[in-house]
Short mmCIF file of C-alpha atoms and ligand atoms in Angstrom, two decimals:
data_model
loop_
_atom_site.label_atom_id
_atom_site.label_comp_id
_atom_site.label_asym_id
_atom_site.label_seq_id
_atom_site.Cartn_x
_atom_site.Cartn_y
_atom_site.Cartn_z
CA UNK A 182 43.05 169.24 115.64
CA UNK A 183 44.93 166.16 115.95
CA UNK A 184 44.03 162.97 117.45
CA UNK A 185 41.37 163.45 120.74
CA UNK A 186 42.54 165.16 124.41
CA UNK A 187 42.68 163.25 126.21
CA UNK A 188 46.07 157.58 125.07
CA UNK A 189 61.22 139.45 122.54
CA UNK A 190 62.19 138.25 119.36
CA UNK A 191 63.71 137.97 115.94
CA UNK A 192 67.45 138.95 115.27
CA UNK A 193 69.10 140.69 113.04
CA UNK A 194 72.50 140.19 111.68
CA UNK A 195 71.20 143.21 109.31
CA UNK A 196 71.09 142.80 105.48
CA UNK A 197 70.03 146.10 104.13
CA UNK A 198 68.14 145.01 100.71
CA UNK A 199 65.71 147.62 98.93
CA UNK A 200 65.99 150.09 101.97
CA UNK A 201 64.15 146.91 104.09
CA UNK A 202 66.29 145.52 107.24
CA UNK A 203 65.93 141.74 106.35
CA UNK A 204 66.22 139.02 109.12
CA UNK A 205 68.74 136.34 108.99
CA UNK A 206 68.63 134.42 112.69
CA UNK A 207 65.52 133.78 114.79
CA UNK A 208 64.64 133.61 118.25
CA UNK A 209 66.98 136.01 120.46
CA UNK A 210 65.54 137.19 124.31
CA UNK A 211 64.98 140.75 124.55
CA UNK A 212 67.18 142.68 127.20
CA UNK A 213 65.75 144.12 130.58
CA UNK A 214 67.72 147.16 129.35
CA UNK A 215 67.12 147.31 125.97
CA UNK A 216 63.85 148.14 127.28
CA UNK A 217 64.89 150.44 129.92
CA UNK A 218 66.48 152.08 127.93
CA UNK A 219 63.84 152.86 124.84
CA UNK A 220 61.94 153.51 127.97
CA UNK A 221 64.29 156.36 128.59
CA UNK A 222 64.38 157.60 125.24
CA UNK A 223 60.29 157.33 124.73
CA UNK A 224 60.41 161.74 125.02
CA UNK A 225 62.45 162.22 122.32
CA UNK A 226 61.33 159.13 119.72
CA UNK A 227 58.17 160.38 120.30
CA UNK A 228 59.10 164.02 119.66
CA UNK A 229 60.97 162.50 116.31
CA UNK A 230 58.05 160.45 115.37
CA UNK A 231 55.68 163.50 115.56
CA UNK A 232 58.24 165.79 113.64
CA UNK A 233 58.32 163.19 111.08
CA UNK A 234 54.32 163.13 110.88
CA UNK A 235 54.06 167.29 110.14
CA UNK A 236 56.72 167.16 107.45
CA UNK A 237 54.84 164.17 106.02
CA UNK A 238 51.23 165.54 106.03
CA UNK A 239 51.57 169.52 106.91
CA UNK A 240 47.58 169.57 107.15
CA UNK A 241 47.76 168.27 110.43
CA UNK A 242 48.90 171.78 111.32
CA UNK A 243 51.44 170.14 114.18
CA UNK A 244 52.70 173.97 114.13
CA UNK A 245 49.72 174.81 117.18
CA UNK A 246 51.07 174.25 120.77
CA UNK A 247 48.27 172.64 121.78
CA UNK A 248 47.40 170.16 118.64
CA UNK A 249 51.47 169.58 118.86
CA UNK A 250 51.10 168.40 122.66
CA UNK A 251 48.25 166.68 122.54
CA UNK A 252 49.91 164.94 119.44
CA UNK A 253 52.77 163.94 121.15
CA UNK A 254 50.59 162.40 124.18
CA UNK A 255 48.77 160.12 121.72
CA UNK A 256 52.25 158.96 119.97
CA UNK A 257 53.63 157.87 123.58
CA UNK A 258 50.21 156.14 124.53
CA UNK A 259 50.66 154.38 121.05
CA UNK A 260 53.96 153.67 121.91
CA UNK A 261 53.25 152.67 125.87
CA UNK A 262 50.79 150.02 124.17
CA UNK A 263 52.96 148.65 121.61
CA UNK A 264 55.75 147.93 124.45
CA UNK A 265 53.65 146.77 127.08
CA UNK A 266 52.52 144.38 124.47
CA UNK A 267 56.10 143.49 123.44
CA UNK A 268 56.80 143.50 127.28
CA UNK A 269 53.44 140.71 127.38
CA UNK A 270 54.35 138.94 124.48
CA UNK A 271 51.07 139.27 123.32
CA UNK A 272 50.79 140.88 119.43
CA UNK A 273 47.24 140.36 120.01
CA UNK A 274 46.60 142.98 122.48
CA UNK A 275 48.44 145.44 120.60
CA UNK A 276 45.93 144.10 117.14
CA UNK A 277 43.34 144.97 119.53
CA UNK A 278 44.39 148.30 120.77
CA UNK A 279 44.74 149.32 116.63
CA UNK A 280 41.62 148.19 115.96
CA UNK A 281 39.99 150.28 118.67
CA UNK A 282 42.57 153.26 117.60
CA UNK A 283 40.88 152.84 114.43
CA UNK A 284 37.50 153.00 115.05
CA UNK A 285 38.30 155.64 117.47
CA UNK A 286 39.98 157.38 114.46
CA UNK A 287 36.69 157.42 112.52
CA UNK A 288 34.59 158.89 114.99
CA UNK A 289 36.86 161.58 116.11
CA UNK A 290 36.68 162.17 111.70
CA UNK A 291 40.36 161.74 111.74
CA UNK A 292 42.13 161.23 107.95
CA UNK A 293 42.02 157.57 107.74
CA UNK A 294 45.17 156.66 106.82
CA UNK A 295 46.64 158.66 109.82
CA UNK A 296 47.35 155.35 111.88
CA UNK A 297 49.10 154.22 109.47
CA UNK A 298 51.08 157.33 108.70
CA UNK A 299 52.03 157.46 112.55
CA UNK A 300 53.11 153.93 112.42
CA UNK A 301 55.35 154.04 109.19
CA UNK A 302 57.03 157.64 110.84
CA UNK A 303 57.29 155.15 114.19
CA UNK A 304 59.08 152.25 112.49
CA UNK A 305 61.55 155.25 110.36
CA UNK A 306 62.38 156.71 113.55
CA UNK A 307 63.31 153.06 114.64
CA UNK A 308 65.22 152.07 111.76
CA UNK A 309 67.34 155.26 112.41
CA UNK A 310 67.72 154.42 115.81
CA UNK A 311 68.74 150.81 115.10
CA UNK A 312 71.03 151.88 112.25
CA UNK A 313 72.85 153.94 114.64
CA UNK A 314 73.42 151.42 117.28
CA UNK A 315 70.65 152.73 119.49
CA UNK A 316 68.48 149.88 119.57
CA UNK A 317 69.03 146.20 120.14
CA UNK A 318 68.57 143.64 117.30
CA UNK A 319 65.95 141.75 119.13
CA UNK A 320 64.05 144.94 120.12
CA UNK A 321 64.37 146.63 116.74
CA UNK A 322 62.64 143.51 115.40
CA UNK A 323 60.05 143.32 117.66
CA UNK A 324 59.06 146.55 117.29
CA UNK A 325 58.26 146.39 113.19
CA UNK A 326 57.19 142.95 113.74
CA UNK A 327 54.23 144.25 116.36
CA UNK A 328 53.70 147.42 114.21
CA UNK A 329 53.26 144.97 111.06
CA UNK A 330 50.84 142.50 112.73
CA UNK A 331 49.25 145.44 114.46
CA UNK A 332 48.46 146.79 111.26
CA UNK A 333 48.12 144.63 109.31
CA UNK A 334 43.56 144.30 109.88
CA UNK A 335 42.20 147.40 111.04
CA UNK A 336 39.01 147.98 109.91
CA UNK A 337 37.57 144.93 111.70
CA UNK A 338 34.77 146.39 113.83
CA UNK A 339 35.48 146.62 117.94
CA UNK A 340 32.24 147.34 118.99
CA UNK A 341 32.61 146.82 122.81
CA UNK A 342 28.89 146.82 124.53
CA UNK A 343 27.11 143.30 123.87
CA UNK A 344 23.78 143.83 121.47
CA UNK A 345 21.40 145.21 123.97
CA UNK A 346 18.12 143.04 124.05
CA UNK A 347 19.57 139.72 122.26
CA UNK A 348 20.65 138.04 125.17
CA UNK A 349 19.48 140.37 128.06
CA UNK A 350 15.94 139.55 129.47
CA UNK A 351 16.27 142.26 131.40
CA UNK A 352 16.43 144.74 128.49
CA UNK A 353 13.36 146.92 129.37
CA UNK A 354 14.60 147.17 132.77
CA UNK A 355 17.91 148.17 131.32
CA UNK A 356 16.37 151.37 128.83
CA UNK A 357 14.48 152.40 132.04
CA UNK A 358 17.03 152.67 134.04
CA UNK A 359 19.75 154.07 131.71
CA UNK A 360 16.56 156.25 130.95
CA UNK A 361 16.79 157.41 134.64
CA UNK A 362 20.69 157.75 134.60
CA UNK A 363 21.09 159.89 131.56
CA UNK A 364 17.74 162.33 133.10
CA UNK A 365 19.99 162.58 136.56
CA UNK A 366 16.72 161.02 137.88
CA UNK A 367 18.82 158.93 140.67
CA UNK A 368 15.97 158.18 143.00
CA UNK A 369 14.04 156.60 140.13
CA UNK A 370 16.68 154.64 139.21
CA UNK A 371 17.73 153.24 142.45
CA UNK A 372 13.88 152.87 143.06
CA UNK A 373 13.91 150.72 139.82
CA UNK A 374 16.78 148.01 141.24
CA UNK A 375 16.00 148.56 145.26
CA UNK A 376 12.63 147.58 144.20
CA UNK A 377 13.64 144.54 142.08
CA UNK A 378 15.65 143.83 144.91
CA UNK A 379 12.97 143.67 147.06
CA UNK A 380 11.17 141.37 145.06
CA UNK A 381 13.74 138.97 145.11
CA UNK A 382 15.73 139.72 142.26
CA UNK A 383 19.07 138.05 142.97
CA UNK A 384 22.12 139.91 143.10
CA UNK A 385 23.55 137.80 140.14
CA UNK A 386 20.74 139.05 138.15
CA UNK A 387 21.25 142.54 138.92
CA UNK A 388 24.92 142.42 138.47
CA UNK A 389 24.59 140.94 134.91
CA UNK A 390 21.90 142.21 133.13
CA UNK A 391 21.47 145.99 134.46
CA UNK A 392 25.11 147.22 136.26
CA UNK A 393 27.63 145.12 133.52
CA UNK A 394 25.86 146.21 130.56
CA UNK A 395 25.31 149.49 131.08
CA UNK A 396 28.91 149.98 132.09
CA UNK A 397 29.64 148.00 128.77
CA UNK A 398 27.05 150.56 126.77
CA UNK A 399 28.81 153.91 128.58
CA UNK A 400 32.64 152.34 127.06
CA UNK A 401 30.57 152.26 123.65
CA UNK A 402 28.85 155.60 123.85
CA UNK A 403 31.99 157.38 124.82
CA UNK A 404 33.74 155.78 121.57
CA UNK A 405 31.60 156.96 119.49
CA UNK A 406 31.37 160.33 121.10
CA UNK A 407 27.73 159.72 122.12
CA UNK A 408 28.91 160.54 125.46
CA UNK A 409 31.52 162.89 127.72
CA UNK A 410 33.83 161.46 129.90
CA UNK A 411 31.64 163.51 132.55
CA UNK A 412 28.91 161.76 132.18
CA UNK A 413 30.51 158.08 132.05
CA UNK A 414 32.34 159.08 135.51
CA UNK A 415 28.20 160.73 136.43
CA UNK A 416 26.66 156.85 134.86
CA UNK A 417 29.19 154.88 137.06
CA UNK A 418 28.90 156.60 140.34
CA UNK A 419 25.38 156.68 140.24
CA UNK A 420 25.64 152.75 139.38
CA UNK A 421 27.98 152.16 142.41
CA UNK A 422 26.03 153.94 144.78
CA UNK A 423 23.10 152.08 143.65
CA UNK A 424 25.17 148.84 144.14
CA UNK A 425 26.02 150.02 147.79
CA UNK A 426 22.39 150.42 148.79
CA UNK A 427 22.11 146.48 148.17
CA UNK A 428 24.37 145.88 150.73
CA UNK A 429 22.17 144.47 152.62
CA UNK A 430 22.02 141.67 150.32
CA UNK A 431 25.46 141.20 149.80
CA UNK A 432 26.61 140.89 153.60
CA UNK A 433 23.88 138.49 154.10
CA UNK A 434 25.11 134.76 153.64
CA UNK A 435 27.04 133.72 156.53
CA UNK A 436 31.04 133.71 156.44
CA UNK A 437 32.63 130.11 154.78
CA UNK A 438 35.77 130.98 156.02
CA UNK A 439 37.53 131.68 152.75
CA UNK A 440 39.32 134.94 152.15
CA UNK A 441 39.75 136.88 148.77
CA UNK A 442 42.01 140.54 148.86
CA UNK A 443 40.77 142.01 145.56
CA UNK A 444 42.77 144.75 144.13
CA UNK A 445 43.49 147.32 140.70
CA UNK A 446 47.25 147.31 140.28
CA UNK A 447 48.79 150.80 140.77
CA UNK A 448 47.34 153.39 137.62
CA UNK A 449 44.43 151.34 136.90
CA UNK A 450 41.44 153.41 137.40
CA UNK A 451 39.04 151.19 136.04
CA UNK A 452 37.61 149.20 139.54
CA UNK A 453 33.86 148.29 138.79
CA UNK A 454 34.91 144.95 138.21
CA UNK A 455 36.95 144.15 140.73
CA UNK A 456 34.27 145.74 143.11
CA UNK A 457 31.72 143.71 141.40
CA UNK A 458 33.81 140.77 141.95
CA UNK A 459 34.31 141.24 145.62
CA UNK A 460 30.78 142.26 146.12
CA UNK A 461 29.42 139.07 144.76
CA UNK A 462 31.96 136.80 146.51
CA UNK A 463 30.81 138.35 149.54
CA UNK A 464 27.24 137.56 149.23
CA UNK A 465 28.29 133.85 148.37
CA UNK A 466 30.04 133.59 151.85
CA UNK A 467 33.39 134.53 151.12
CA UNK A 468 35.28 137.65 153.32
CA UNK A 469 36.59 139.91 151.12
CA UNK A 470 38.97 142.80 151.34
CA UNK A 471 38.22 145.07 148.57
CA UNK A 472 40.97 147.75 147.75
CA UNK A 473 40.10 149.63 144.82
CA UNK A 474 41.58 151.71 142.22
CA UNK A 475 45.16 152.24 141.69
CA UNK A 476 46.91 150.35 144.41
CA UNK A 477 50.50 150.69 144.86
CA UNK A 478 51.85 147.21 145.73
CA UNK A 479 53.70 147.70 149.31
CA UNK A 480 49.73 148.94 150.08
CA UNK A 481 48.71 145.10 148.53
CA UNK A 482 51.47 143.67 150.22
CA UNK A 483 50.49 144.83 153.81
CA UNK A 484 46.68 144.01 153.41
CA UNK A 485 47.77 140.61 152.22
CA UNK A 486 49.97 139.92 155.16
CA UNK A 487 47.38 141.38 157.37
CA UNK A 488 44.42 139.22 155.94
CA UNK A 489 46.19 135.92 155.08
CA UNK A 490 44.04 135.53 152.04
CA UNK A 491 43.24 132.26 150.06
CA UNK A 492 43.01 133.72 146.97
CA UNK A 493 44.51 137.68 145.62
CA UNK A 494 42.04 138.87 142.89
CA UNK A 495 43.86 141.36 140.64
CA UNK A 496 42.15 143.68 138.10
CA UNK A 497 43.88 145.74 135.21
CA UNK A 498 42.23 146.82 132.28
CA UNK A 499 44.47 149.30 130.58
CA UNK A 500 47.41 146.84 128.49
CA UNK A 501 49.73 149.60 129.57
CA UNK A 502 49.50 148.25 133.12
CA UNK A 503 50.17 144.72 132.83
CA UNK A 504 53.90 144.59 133.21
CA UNK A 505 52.94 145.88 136.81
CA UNK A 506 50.51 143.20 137.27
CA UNK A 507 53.60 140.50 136.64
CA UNK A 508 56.07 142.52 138.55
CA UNK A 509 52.94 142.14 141.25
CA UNK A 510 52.74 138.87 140.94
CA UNK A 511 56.17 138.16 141.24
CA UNK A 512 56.37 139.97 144.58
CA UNK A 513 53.41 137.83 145.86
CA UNK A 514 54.80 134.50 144.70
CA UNK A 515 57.58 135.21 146.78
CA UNK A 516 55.92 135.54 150.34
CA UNK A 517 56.22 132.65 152.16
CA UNK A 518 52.90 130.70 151.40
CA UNK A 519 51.67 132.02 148.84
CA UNK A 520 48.12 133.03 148.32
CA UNK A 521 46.72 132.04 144.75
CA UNK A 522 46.26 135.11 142.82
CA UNK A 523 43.34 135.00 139.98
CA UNK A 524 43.40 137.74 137.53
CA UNK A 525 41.04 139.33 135.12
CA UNK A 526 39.86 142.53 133.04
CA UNK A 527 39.04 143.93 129.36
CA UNK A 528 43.17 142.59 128.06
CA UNK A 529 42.35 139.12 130.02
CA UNK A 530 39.48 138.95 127.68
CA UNK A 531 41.53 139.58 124.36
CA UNK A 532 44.45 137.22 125.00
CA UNK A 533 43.47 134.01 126.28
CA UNK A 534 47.14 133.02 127.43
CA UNK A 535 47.41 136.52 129.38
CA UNK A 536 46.96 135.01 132.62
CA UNK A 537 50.04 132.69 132.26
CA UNK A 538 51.94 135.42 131.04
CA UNK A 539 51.46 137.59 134.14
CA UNK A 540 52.74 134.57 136.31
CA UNK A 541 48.81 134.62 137.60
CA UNK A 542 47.78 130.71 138.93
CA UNK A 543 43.99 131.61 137.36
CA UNK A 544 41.53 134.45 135.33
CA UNK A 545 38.14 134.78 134.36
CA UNK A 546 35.93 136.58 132.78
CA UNK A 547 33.74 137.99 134.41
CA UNK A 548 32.43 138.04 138.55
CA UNK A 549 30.56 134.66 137.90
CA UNK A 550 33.41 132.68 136.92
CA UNK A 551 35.34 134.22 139.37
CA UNK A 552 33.28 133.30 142.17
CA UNK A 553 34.08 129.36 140.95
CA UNK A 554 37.80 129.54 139.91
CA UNK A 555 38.55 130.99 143.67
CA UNK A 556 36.34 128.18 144.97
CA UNK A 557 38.37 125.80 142.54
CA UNK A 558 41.68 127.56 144.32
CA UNK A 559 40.34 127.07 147.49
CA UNK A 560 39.77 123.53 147.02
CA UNK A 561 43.22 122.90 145.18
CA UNK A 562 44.88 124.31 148.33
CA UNK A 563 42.93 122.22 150.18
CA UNK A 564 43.89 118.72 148.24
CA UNK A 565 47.69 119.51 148.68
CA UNK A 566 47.21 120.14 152.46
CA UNK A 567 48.13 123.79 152.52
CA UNK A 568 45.10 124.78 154.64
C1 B12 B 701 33.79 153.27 133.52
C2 B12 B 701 35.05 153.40 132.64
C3 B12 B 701 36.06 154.28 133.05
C4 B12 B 701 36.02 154.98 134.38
C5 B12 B 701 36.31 153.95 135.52
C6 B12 B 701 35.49 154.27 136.73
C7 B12 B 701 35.56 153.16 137.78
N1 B12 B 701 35.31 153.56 138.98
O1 B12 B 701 35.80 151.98 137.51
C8 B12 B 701 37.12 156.05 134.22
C9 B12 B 701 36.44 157.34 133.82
C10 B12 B 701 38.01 156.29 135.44
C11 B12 B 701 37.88 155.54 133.02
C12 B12 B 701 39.13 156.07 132.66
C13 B12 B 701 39.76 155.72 131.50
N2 B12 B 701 39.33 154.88 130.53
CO1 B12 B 701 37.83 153.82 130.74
N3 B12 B 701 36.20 152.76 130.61
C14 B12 B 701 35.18 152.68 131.44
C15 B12 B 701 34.12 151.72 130.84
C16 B12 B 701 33.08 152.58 130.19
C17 B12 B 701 33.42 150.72 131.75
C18 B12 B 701 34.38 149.84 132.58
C19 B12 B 701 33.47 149.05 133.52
O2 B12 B 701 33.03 149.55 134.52
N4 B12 B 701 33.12 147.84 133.06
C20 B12 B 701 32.17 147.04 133.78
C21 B12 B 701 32.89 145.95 134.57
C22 B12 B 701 31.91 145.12 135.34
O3 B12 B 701 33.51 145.12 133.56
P1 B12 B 701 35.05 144.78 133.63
O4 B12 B 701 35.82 145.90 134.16
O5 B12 B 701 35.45 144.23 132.33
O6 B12 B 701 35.10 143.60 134.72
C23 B12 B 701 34.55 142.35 134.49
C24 B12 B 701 35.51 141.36 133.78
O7 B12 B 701 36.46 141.95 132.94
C25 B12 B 701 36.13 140.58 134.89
N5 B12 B 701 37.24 141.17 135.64
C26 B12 B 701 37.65 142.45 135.72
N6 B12 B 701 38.63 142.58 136.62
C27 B12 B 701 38.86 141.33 137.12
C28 B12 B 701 39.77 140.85 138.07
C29 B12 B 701 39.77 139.49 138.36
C30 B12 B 701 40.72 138.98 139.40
C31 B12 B 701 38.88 138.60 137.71
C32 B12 B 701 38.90 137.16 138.04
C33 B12 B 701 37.97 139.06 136.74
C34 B12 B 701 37.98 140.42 136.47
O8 B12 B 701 35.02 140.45 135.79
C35 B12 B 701 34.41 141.74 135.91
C36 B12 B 701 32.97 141.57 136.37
O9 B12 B 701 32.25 140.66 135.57
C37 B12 B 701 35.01 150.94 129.79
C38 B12 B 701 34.23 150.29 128.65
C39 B12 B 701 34.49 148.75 128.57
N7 B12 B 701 34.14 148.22 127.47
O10 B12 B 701 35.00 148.12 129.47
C40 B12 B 701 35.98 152.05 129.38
C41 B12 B 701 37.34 151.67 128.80
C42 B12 B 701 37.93 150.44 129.45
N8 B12 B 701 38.26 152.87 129.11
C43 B12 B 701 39.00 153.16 128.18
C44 B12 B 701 39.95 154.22 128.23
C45 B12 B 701 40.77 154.49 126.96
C46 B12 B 701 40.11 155.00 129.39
C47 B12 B 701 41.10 156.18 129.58
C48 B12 B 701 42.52 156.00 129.04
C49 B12 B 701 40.41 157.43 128.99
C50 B12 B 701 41.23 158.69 129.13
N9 B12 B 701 41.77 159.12 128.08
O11 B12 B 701 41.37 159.22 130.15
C51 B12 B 701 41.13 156.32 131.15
C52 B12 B 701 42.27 155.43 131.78
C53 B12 B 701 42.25 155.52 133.28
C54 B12 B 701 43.24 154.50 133.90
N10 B12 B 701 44.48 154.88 134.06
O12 B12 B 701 42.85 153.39 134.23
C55 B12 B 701 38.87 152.25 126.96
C56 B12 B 701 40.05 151.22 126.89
C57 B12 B 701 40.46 150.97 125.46
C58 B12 B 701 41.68 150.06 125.33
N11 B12 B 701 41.96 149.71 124.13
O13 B12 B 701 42.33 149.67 126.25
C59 B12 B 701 37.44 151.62 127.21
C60 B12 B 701 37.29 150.21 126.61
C61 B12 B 701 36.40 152.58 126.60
C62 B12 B 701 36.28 152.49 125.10
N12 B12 B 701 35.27 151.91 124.61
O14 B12 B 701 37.10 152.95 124.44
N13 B12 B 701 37.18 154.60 132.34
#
């Protein structure tokens, strides 16, 4: 029954007061393996956590294999988020990603206040730990800091598809063809943006008021259980393989001579945008290399000593793959002439100081502005004579 299937910092010299661990020094790095090792111990917190949770509220029935596994999946994608966002430095991602929990919450008719019974069993199970020795100060402080903050404003509303028809002229077009998608009528709907196409309809256009909303609209239907995850992976193929019959259109424009590699760090199966990104870059005269989903970074690494590219364009959208963004990044910044590297997806969008974080020289928000921070790269590289 539980929860669906299928998701540094302050010091302590500790003061126990009232049963609360009160700080007394600020400011202290946290340790590469004070991570790796909570890292290490992730199955059996989580296994502690969840134990915790079914003595606490024995109506969740944790007793059933399956509710009990799929319980323990969601506490370490909780927990993956809250250190990847300790690991970022970022306590607004991890806001975000409990304000999405939330909502998710409601419309899977979860008890409302199980969030925050997960996160008070979490930050026991930590105390413990840290009591015993098991967890660094700086760590140990993080961690109920985060939980705290992340916690602390749920029920703000995360609706993630723009309001269809406010700032879309192309809303008709939009109902038709997600009309179309959602009948399996394919032909239709590639008939409905081949034809607009045809008529001139730039690719821009296409791109931003029919492919990037819909996508948008699929995230929000699936949250709210509108749709499966069947027929989001059914909405977005048919989209890409309506974006592939364009082609024409997008190797059009003759070559400027600038060179973009764009790429999903490894685990990131979320690569409309970056395709999008390439795509578009393409039909504005750039030569891209696009690599997809889920690239492991030697596979990065050879393309990018193979094409020499001006700019790397790396995508991530799931929080709990940004720490192998920077780590990335980091192996790219140390080839010798660096290419930039421009980032961006759905975390670049919540944390505005992201980019930086990741070691990235650039981000944007969406295939538009990425077309003119590359040419902005492009032209920086240019000024200090490196091309
Ligand atoms: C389609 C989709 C999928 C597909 C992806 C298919 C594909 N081929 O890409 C599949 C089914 C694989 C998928 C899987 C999952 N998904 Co998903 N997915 C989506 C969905 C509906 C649309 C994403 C999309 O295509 N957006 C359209 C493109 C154009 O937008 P974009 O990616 O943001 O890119 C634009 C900008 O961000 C920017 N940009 C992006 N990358 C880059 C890179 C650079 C360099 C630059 C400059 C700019 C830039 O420019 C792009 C173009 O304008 C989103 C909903 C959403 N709101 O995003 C959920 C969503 C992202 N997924 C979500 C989740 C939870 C998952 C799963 C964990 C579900 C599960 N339990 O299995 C898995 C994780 C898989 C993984 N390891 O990555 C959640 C994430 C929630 C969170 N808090 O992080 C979302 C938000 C859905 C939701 N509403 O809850 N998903």
């Amino acid at each position: 029954m539980m929860y669906s299937q299928s998701f540094r910092g302050l010091i302590f010299s500790a003061v126990i007061q009232g049963g609360h661990i009160v700080s007394k020094e600020w400011n202290k790095e946290i340790s590469e393996a004070g991570l790796e090792r909570i890292k290490e111990d992730m199955p059996f917190i989580v296994r502690d956590i969840v134990d915790k949770q079914a003595a606490a509220q024995p109506a969740l029935l944790l007793h059933d294999p399956k509710d009990r596994q799929s319980a323990l999946a969601d506490a370490g994608n909780h927990l993956d988020f809250l250190l990847s966002s300790i690991e970022m430095e970022s306590r607004e991602l991890f806001l975000h990603y409990n304000r999405w929990l939330f909502s998710r919450f409601d419309y899977l008719n979860l008890p409302a206040d199980a969030l925050q019974l997960f996160y008070s069993c979490a930050k026991k199970t930590f105390e413990e730990r840290y009591e015993e020795g098991r967890l660094e100060d700086a760590l140990f402080s993080k961690l109920t800091d985060y939980i705290d903050f992340g916690t602390s404003s749920l029920d703000n509303d995360t609706n993630t598809a723009p309001p269809v028809g406010e700032e879309n002229p192309f809303a008709e077009t939009l109902s038709l063809y997600r009309g179309f998608v959602f009948s399996g009528n394919r032909r239709s709907a590639a008939a409905l943006v081949t034809g607009l196409s045809e008529k001139g309809t730039e690719l821009r256009i296409l791109y931003k008021y029919i492919f990037q909303p819909f996508q948008l609209e699929l995230g929000d239907l699936w949250h709210k259980r509108q749709i499966s995850v069947a027929q989001e992976h059914y909405a977005t193929a048919v989209s890409q393989l309506i974006m592939s019959l364009l082609y024409d259109r997008v190797f059009s424009t003759p070559k400027n001579g600038r060179i973009l590699v764009g790429t999903c760090v490894a685990g990131e199966l979320h690569e409309f945008g970056i395709r999008m990104i390439c795509d578009y870059m393409e039909s504005c005269g750039w030569d891209t290399r696009y690599l997809g989903a889920s690239m492991p970074d030697s596979a990065i690494l050879d393309m990018v000593r193979i094409a020499r590219p001006h700019v790397v364009a790396i995508s991530c959208t799931m929080t709990t793959n940004l720490p192998k963004a920077r780590s990335l990044i980091r192996l790219l910044k140390s080839e010798p002439e660096p290419a930039s590297v421009i980032v961006g997806g759905f975390p670049f969008n919540q944390d505005g100081l992201l980019w930086k974080k990741v070691g990235a020289d650039a981000c944007s928000r969406d295939f538009e502005e990425a077309l003119h921070v590359s040419n902005a790269l492009f032209d920086g590289q240019k000024l200090k004579g490196n091309l």
